[in-house]
C-alpha positions as YAML, in Angstrom:
chain: A
units: angstrom
residues:
- id: 1
  name: LEU
  ca: [-7.35, 35.27, 23.60]
- id: 2
  name: PHE
  ca: [-10.79, 33.81, 24.13]
- id: 3
  name: LEU
  ca: [-11.87, 34.82, 20.55]
- id: 4
  name: ALA
  ca: [-8.61, 33.34, 19.12]
- id: 5
  name: CYS
  ca: [-9.28, 29.99, 20.90]
- id: 6
  name: ALA
  ca: [-12.90, 29.95, 19.70]
- id: 7
  name: TRP
  ca: [-11.73, 30.56, 16.11]
- id: 8
  name: LEU
  ca: [-9.11, 27.86, 16.29]
- id: 9
  name: CYS
  ca: [-11.63, 25.41, 17.80]
- id: 10
  name: SER
  ca: [-14.10, 26.00, 14.94]
- id: 11
  name: TRP
  ca: [-11.30, 25.69, 12.35]
- id: 12
  name: GLN
  ca: [-10.23, 22.34, 13.73]
- id: 13
  name: ILE
  ca: [-13.85, 21.11, 13.59]
- id: 14
  name: ARG
  ca: [-14.11, 22.25, 9.93]
- id: 15
  name: ARG
  ca: [-10.83, 20.46, 9.10]
- id: 16
  name: ALA
  ca: [-12.06, 17.25, 10.79]
- id: 17
  name: HIS
  ca: [-15.22, 17.39, 8.67]
- id: 18
  name: GLU
  ca: [-13.27, 18.02, 5.46]
- id: 19
  name: LYS
  ca: [-10.86, 15.20, 6.16]
- id: 20
  name: GLN
  ca: [-13.70, 12.79, 6.91]
- id: 21
  name: GLU
  ca: [-15.29, 13.64, 3.57]
- id: 22
  name: GLN
  ca: [-11.98, 13.13, 1.75]
- id: 23
  name: ILE
  ca: [-11.49, 9.73, 3.42]
- id: 24
  name: GLU
  ca: [-14.96, 8.63, 2.43]
- id: 25
  name: GLU
  ca: [-14.37, 9.70, -1.19]
- id: 26
  name: ALA
  ca: [-11.01, 7.87, -1.20]
- id: 27
  name: TRP
  ca: [-12.62, 4.65, 0.09]
- id: 28
  name: LYS
  ca: [-15.15, 4.86, -2.77]
- id: 29
  name: ALA
  ca: [-12.33, 5.44, -5.29]
- id: 30
  name: VAL
  ca: [-10.17, 2.45, -4.22]
- id: 31
  name: ARG
  ca: [-13.18, 0.15, -4.29]
- id: 32
  name: ALA
  ca: [-14.22, 1.34, -7.76]
- id: 33
  name: LYS
  ca: [-13.33, -0.52, -10.98]
- id: 34
  name: PRO
  ca: [-9.71, 0.35, -11.79]
- id: 35
  name: LYS
  ca: [-8.83, 2.31, -14.96]
- id: 36
  name: HIS
  ca: [-6.04, 1.81, -17.43]
- id: 37
  name: LEU
  ca: [-3.45, 4.62, -17.39]
- id: 38
  name: ASP
  ca: [-4.54, 5.71, -20.90]
- id: 39
  name: ASP
  ca: [-8.19, 6.12, -19.75]
- id: 40
  name: LEU
  ca: [-7.39, 8.75, -17.12]
- id: 41
  name: GLN
  ca: [-8.68, 12.26, -17.49]
- id: 42
  name: PRO
  ca: [-6.15, 15.21, -17.37]
- id: 43
  name: SER
  ca: [-7.30, 16.15, -13.81]
- id: 44
  name: GLU
  ca: [-6.80, 12.50, -12.70]
- id: 45
  name: GLU
  ca: [-3.35, 12.38, -14.31]
- id: 46
  name: ARG
  ca: [-2.20, 15.42, -12.32]
- id: 47
  name: GLY
  ca: [-3.81, 14.36, -9.00]
- id: 48
  name: SER
  ca: [-2.24, 14.49, -5.57]
- id: 49
  name: ASN
  ca: [-1.45, 11.98, -2.82]
- id: 50
  name: HIS
  ca: [-4.82, 12.85, -1.17]
- id: 51
  name: GLU
  ca: [-6.86, 12.36, -4.35]
- id: 52
  name: VAL
  ca: [-7.10, 8.63, -4.93]
- id: 53
  name: THR
  ca: [-7.36, 7.24, -8.47]
- id: 54
  name: ARG
  ca: [-7.22, 3.51, -8.88]
- id: 55
  name: VAL
  ca: [-5.50, 2.09, -11.96]
- id: 56
  name: ALA
  ca: [-4.61, -1.41, -13.18]
- id: 57
  name: PHE
  ca: [-2.59, -2.61, -16.14]
- id: 58
  name: ASP
  ca: [-0.20, -5.34, -17.29]
- id: 59
  name: ALA
  ca: [3.47, -4.43, -17.49]
- id: 60
  name: GLU
  ca: [6.97, -5.72, -17.94]
- id: 61
  name: LYS
  ca: [9.66, -4.95, -15.29]
- id: 62
  name: GLU
  ca: [12.72, -3.27, -16.73]
- id: 63
  name: GLY
  ca: [16.16, -2.69, -15.18]
- id: 64
  name: THR
  ca: [17.28, -2.61, -11.61]
- id: 65
  name: PRO
  ca: [14.77, -1.37, -8.99]
- id: 66
  name: LEU
  ca: [15.47, 1.78, -6.97]
- id: 67
  name: MET
  ca: [15.64, 1.29, -3.19]
- id: 68
  name: VAL
  ca: [14.30, 4.24, -1.17]
- id: 69
  name: GLN
  ca: [15.74, 3.92, 2.32]
- id: 70
  name: PRO
  ca: [15.81, 3.87, 5.21]
- id: 71
  name: ARG
  ca: [12.10, 3.22, 5.74]
- id: 72
  name: MET
  ca: [11.01, 1.92, 9.17]
- id: 73
  name: ARG
  ca: [8.17, -0.52, 9.71]
- id: 74
  name: GLY
  ca: [7.65, -0.86, 13.44]
- id: 75
  name: GLN
  ca: [11.18, -1.52, 14.75]
- id: 76
  name: LYS
  ca: [12.49, -3.00, 11.50]
- id: 77
  name: ARG
  ca: [14.61, -1.09, 8.94]
- id: 78
  name: GLY
  ca: [13.83, -1.57, 5.29]
- id: 79
  name: CYS
  ca: [13.20, 0.17, 2.00]
- id: 80
  name: LEU
  ca: [10.55, 0.99, -0.56]
- id: 81
  name: VAL
  ca: [11.09, -0.85, -3.81]
- id: 82
  name: VAL
  ca: [10.45, 1.36, -6.89]
- id: 83
  name: GLN
  ca: [10.60, -0.28, -10.36]
- id: 84
  name: LYS
  ca: [10.56, 0.99, -13.91]
- id: 85
  name: VAL
  ca: [7.93, -0.87, -15.95]
- id: 86
  name: LYS
  ca: [6.89, -0.98, -19.58]
- id: 87
  name: VAL
  ca: [3.12, -0.46, -19.86]
- id: 88
  name: LEU
  ca: [1.48, -3.15, -22.03]
- id: 89
  name: PRO
  ca: [-1.55, -2.18, -24.16]
- id: 90
  name: GLU
  ca: [-4.98, -3.33, -23.13]
- id: 91
  name: PRO
  ca: [-6.38, -6.33, -25.04]
- id: 92
  name: THR
  ca: [-8.69, -5.18, -27.83]
- id: 93
  name: ALA
  ca: [-11.91, -6.79, -29.08]
- id: 94
  name: HIS
  ca: [-10.25, -7.39, -32.44]
- id: 95
  name: PRO
  ca: [-7.02, -9.51, -32.26]
- id: 96
  name: ASN
  ca: [-5.56, -7.92, -35.38]
- id: 97
  name: GLU
  ca: [-5.83, -4.34, -34.00]
- id: 98
  name: THR
  ca: [-2.80, -2.66, -32.59]
- id: 99
  name: GLN
  ca: [-3.33, -0.34, -29.66]
- id: 100
  name: HIS
  ca: [-0.89, 2.43, -29.00]
- id: 101
  name: ASN
  ca: [-0.24, 3.58, -25.41]
- id: 102
  name: ARG
  ca: [0.02, 7.27, -24.48]
- id: 103
  name: ASN
  ca: [1.97, 6.09, -21.41]
- id: 104
  name: THR
  ca: [4.65, 3.67, -22.60]
- id: 105
  name: HIS
  ca: [6.44, 3.47, -19.25]
- id: 106
  name: ALA
  ca: [5.58, 4.05, -15.58]
- id: 107
  name: LEU
  ca: [7.26, 4.14, -12.17]
- id: 108
  name: TRP
  ca: [5.86, 1.40, -9.90]
- id: 109
  name: ILE
  ca: [6.12, 1.41, -6.11]
- id: 110
  name: ARG
  ca: [6.10, -2.31, -5.35]
- id: 111
  name: GLY
  ca: [5.99, -2.01, -1.61]
- id: 112
  name: TRP
  ca: [8.14, -2.26, 1.54]
- id: 113
  name: ALA
  ca: [10.76, -4.92, 2.21]
- id: 114
  name: PRO
  ca: [13.31, -5.55, 4.97]
- id: 115
  name: LEU
  ca: [16.81, -4.23, 4.42]
- id: 116
  name: GLN
  ca: [18.39, -7.65, 3.93]
- id: 117
  name: TRP
  ca: [15.89, -8.48, 1.16]
- id: 118
  name: CYS
  ca: [16.52, -5.12, -0.54]
- id: 119
  name: GLU
  ca: [20.26, -5.71, -0.71]
- id: 120
  name: SER
  ca: [19.90, -9.24, -2.08]
- id: 121
  name: GLU
  ca: [17.18, -8.17, -4.61]
- id: 122
  name: GLU
  ca: [19.38, -5.31, -5.90]
- id: 123
  name: SER
  ca: [22.25, -7.73, -6.58]
- id: 124
  name: ALA
  ca: [19.95, -10.31, -8.18]
- id: 125
  name: SER
  ca: [18.39, -7.65, -10.45]
- id: 126
  name: LYS
  ca: [21.74, -6.55, -11.76]
- id: 127
  name: SER
  ca: [22.51, -10.11, -13.00]
- id: 128
  name: SER
  ca: [19.00, -10.74, -14.33]
- id: 129
  name: THR
  ca: [18.40, -10.33, -18.09]
- id: 130
  name: GLY
  ca: [14.89, -11.84, -18.47]
- id: 131
  name: GLU
  ca: [11.70, -9.83, -18.74]
- id: 132
  name: GLU
  ca: [8.95, -10.54, -16.24]
- id: 133
  name: THR
  ca: [5.34, -9.65, -16.81]
- id: 134
  name: VAL
  ca: [3.43, -8.33, -13.81]
- id: 135
  name: ARG
  ca: [-0.05, -7.08, -12.96]
- id: 136
  name: VAL
  ca: [0.05, -3.54, -11.55]
- id: 137
  name: ASP
  ca: [-3.02, -2.76, -9.48]
- id: 138
  name: GLY
  ca: [-2.86, 0.31, -7.31]
- id: 139
  name: VAL
  ca: [-3.34, 4.03, -7.03]
- id: 140
  name: LYS
  ca: [-1.77, 7.04, -8.77]
- id: 141
  name: ARG
  ca: [0.80, 8.98, -6.74]
- id: 142
  name: THR
  ca: [2.88, 12.13, -6.89]
- id: 143
  name: SER
  ca: [6.25, 12.95, -5.37]
- id: 144
  name: GLU
  ca: [6.60, 12.80, -1.63]
- id: 145
  name: ALA
  ca: [7.02, 16.03, 0.35]
- id: 146
  name: PRO
  ca: [10.22, 15.41, 2.30]
- id: 147
  name: SER
  ca: [10.54, 16.58, 5.88]
- id: 148
  name: ARG
  ca: [13.24, 19.05, 6.80]
- id: 149
  name: PHE
  ca: [15.17, 16.14, 8.41]
- id: 150
  name: ALA
  ca: [15.15, 14.01, 5.23]
- id: 151
  name: LEU
  ca: [18.48, 13.37, 3.53]
- id: 152
  name: GLU
  ca: [18.94, 14.71, -0.01]
- id: 153
  name: ASN
  ca: [18.55, 12.29, -2.86]
- id: 154
  name: ASP
  ca: [21.74, 11.68, -4.84]
- id: 155
  name: PRO
  ca: [20.80, 10.33, -8.26]
- id: 156
  name: GLY
  ca: [24.49, 10.15, -9.32]
- id: 157
  name: ALA
  ca: [25.21, 7.66, -6.53]
- id: 158
  name: ASN
  ca: [21.71, 6.01, -6.96]
- id: 159
  name: ALA
  ca: [20.95, 6.90, -3.33]
- id: 160
  name: TRP
  ca: [17.29, 7.64, -2.72]
- id: 161
  name: HIS
  ca: [15.72, 8.72, 0.62]
- id: 162
  name: TRP
  ca: [12.35, 9.94, -0.55]
- id: 163
  name: ILE
  ca: [10.32, 9.59, -3.75]
- id: 164
  name: ASP
  ca: [10.95, 12.31, -6.25]
- id: 165
  name: LYS
  ca: [8.97, 11.23, -9.30]
- id: 166
  name: GLU
  ca: [10.57, 13.64, -11.79]
- id: 167
  name: ALA
  ca: [14.16, 12.91, -10.70]
- id: 168
  name: MET
  ca: [13.58, 9.16, -10.62]
- id: 169
  name: ASN
  ca: [11.97, 9.21, -14.09]
- id: 170
  name: GLU
  ca: [14.90, 11.18, -15.49]
- id: 171
  name: HIS
  ca: [17.40, 8.82, -13.76]
- id: 172
  name: LEU
  ca: [15.71, 5.82, -15.42]
- id: 173
  name: GLY
  ca: [15.59, 7.42, -18.82]
- id: 174
  name: MET
  ca: [11.83, 8.08, -18.86]
- id: 175
  name: PRO
  ca: [9.87, 11.34, -19.47]
- id: 176
  name: GLN
  ca: [9.62, 13.38, -16.24]
- id: 177
  name: ASP
  ca: [5.83, 13.25, -16.34]
- id: 178
  name: ALA
  ca: [5.67, 9.41, -16.62]
- id: 179
  name: PRO
  ca: [3.06, 8.29, -14.10]
- id: 180
  name: LEU
  ca: [3.84, 6.93, -10.62]
- id: 181
  name: VAL
  ca: [1.68, 4.08, -9.36]
- id: 182
  name: GLU
  ca: [1.75, 2.53, -5.87]
- id: 183
  name: GLN
  ca: [0.75, -1.14, -5.71]
- id: 184
  name: MET
  ca: [-2.12, -1.79, -3.37]
- id: 185
  name: SER
  ca: [-3.00, -4.77, -1.22]
- id: 186
  name: VAL
  ca: [-6.73, -5.55, -1.28]
- id: 187
  name: ARG
  ca: [-6.46, -7.70, 1.87]
- id: 188
  name: GLU
  ca: [-7.97, -6.22, 4.95]
- id: 189
  name: GLU
  ca: [-5.23, -6.02, 7.56]
- id: 190
  name: LYS
  ca: [-6.27, -7.14, 11.04]
- id: 191
  name: LYS
  ca: [-4.60, -6.20, 14.24]
- id: 192
  name: LYS
  ca: [-2.20, -8.98, 15.30]
- id: 193
  name: SER
  ca: [-0.20, -9.89, 18.37]
- id: 194
  name: TRP
  ca: [3.60, -9.52, 18.41]
- id: 195
  name: GLU
  ca: [4.03, -13.30, 18.00]
- id: 196
  name: GLU
  ca: [1.68, -13.39, 14.97]
- id: 197
  name: GLU
  ca: [3.50, -10.44, 13.41]
- id: 198
  name: GLN
  ca: [6.87, -12.26, 13.75]
- id: 199
  name: GLU
  ca: [5.44, -15.41, 12.19]
- id: 200
  name: ASP
  ca: [3.99, -13.40, 9.26]
- id: 201
  name: PHE
  ca: [7.30, -11.54, 8.83]
- id: 202
  name: ALA
  ca: [9.22, -14.82, 8.54]
- id: 203
  name: ARG
  ca: [7.02, -16.23, 5.75]
- id: 204
  name: GLU
  ca: [6.05, -12.95, 4.02]
- id: 205
  name: GLN
  ca: [6.52, -12.45, 0.30]
- id: 206
  name: TRP
  ca: [8.49, -9.24, -0.28]
- id: 207
  name: PRO
  ca: [8.05, -6.48, -1.17]
- id: 208
  name: LYS
  ca: [4.71, -6.02, 0.60]
- id: 209
  name: PRO
  ca: [2.38, -3.29, -0.67]
- id: 210
  name: ARG
  ca: [0.36, -1.14, 1.65]
- id: 211
  name: GLY
  ca: [-3.26, -1.96, 2.47]
- id: 212
  name: LEU
  ca: [-6.29, 0.24, 1.93]
- id: 213
  name: THR
  ca: [-6.27, 1.66, 5.50]
- id: 214
  name: GLU
  ca: [-2.52, 2.61, 5.21]
- id: 215
  name: LEU
  ca: [-3.01, 4.27, 1.82]
- id: 216
  name: ILE
  ca: [-5.81, 6.54, 3.02]
- id: 217
  name: ARG
  ca: [-3.99, 8.41, 5.79]
- id: 218
  name: PHE
  ca: [-3.21, 12.01, 6.59]
- id: 219
  name: PRO
  ca: [-0.51, 13.39, 8.88]
- id: 220
  name: VAL
  ca: [-3.45, 14.52, 11.05]
- id: 221
  name: MET
  ca: [-6.58, 12.34, 10.92]
- id: 222
  name: PRO
  ca: [-10.08, 13.54, 11.73]
- id: 223
  name: ASP
  ca: [-9.86, 12.27, 15.32]
- id: 224
  name: GLY
  ca: [-6.66, 14.29, 15.73]
- id: 225
  name: HIS
  ca: [-8.43, 17.47, 14.65]
- id: 226
  name: ARG
  ca: [-11.30, 16.73, 17.09]
- id: 227
  name: GLN
  ca: [-8.80, 16.36, 19.92]
- id: 228
  name: TYR
  ca: [-7.19, 19.68, 18.95]
- id: 229
  name: ALA
  ca: [-10.70, 21.26, 18.84]
- id: 230
  name: LEU
  ca: [-11.40, 20.02, 22.41]
- id: 231
  name: THR
  ca: [-8.05, 21.40, 23.54]
- id: 232
  name: TRP
  ca: [-8.75, 24.86, 22.09]
- id: 233
  name: ALA
  ca: [-12.30, 24.78, 23.48]
- id: 234
  name: ALA
  ca: [-11.04, 23.99, 27.00]
- id: 235
  name: LEU
  ca: [-8.37, 26.69, 26.70]
- id: 236
  name: GLY
  ca: [-10.97, 29.17, 25.50]
- id: 237
  name: LEU
  ca: [-13.33, 28.35, 28.39]
- id: 238
  name: ALA
  ca: [-10.46, 28.65, 30.89]
- id: 239
  name: THR
  ca: [-9.34, 32.04, 29.56]
- id: 240
  name: GLY
  ca: [-13.00, 33.23, 29.40]
- id: 241
  name: ALA
  ca: [-13.59, 32.23, 33.00]
- id: 242
  name: MET
  ca: [-10.35, 33.95, 34.09]
- id: 243
  name: ALA
  ca: [-11.40, 37.10, 32.23]
- id: 244
  name: VAL
  ca: [-14.84, 37.12, 33.89]
- id: 245
  name: ARG
  ca: [-13.24, 36.55, 37.29]
- id: 246
  name: ALA
  ca: [-10.72, 39.34, 36.75]
- id: 247
  name: ARG
  ca: [-13.56, 41.72, 35.70]
- id: 248
  name: LYS
  ca: [-15.57, 40.79, 38.82]
- id: 249
  name: LEU
  ca: [-12.58, 41.45, 41.09]
- id: 250
  name: LYS
  ca: [-12.06, 44.82, 39.37]
- id: 251
  name: TRP
  ca: [-15.71, 45.84, 39.96]
- id: 252
  name: THR
  ca: [-15.56, 44.53, 43.55]
- id: 253
  name: LYS
  ca: [-12.53, 46.73, 44.28]
- id: 254
  name: LYS
  ca: [-14.24, 49.76, 42.74]
- id: 255
  name: LEU
  ca: [-17.35, 49.16, 44.90]
- id: 256
  name: VAL
  ca: [-15.24, 48.72, 48.05]
- id: 257
  name: GLY
  ca: [-13.36, 51.93, 47.18]
- id: 258
  name: CYS
  ca: [-16.61, 53.84, 46.72]
- id: 259
  name: ALA
  ca: [-17.98, 52.51, 50.01]
- id: 260
  name: CYS
  ca: [-14.86, 53.49, 51.91]
- id: 261
  name: GLY
  ca: [-14.86, 56.96, 50.31]
...
C-alpha cells in the first residue's frame, strides 16, 4: 500500500507539472496574433479543447441560432448560443483579386445568455430576414464530451444539451468537418461583489463570451493535482508508519517469547 501511495503521489505531481505547461502554452496562444481559418495547418484544424488556436475572421450570420441548454452560470439558468455563419474572404492587396475560402461556413459559439433572452432571441431570429456581418474572434473548439448525466441531443426536435459539432453541422446543412469557433472576451474579468454582479447582469449585452481565464480551464487544475499529491503522500506516510510499528511489535513479541522460553 505504501508503494502504491508513493506512485500515485508522484503521478499527481507529474500531472500538475504537465497541466501547468499546457496552461502557459495556451496563454501564449490566445495572446498571439489570430489566424484566418484558411491559414490553419492540418494539425491546428484537428486540435482539441485543450490545444488553443486563436482565429479571427469576418462573417455573416445565417439562420436561427441553436440554443444549448440548460447551462448554469452561478444560480442563473441560461443557454449557449451557437450560430451558423458564412465565412467572408480576407481582404487582398489587390482589389480586383477574388479569394476563395477553403472554409465557406463555420459554427460559432457566441456565448452564454440568460434563459429569457434565449427564448426571445430564438423568436426574433425566426422572423428576421436580413444578413448581419460580425467579427468572429475566438479559439478553435471540438465537440464537448458529455457527462453520463447529460441528456441526449435530439436534432429532430432541435433540442441541444451539449455541443456535438458534427451533428450540429449536419443539422444546419454544413459539412460535418466545418470548423467550430468559440468567441472570446479579451477583457480581464475581476472578482466582483454580489451587488456588482447583479448590476452588471442587468445591463449586460447578451450573449456574453467567456474570458481568457474561463477558456483555459481543466476539470482538475494544477492546484487540484497538488492537493491530491499531498493527500496520497500523507496516506503513504501513515501506512508506512503503521507498517513499521506493526513490524516492531512483531519483533518485540518474538523477543519476549524467547526471553520467557
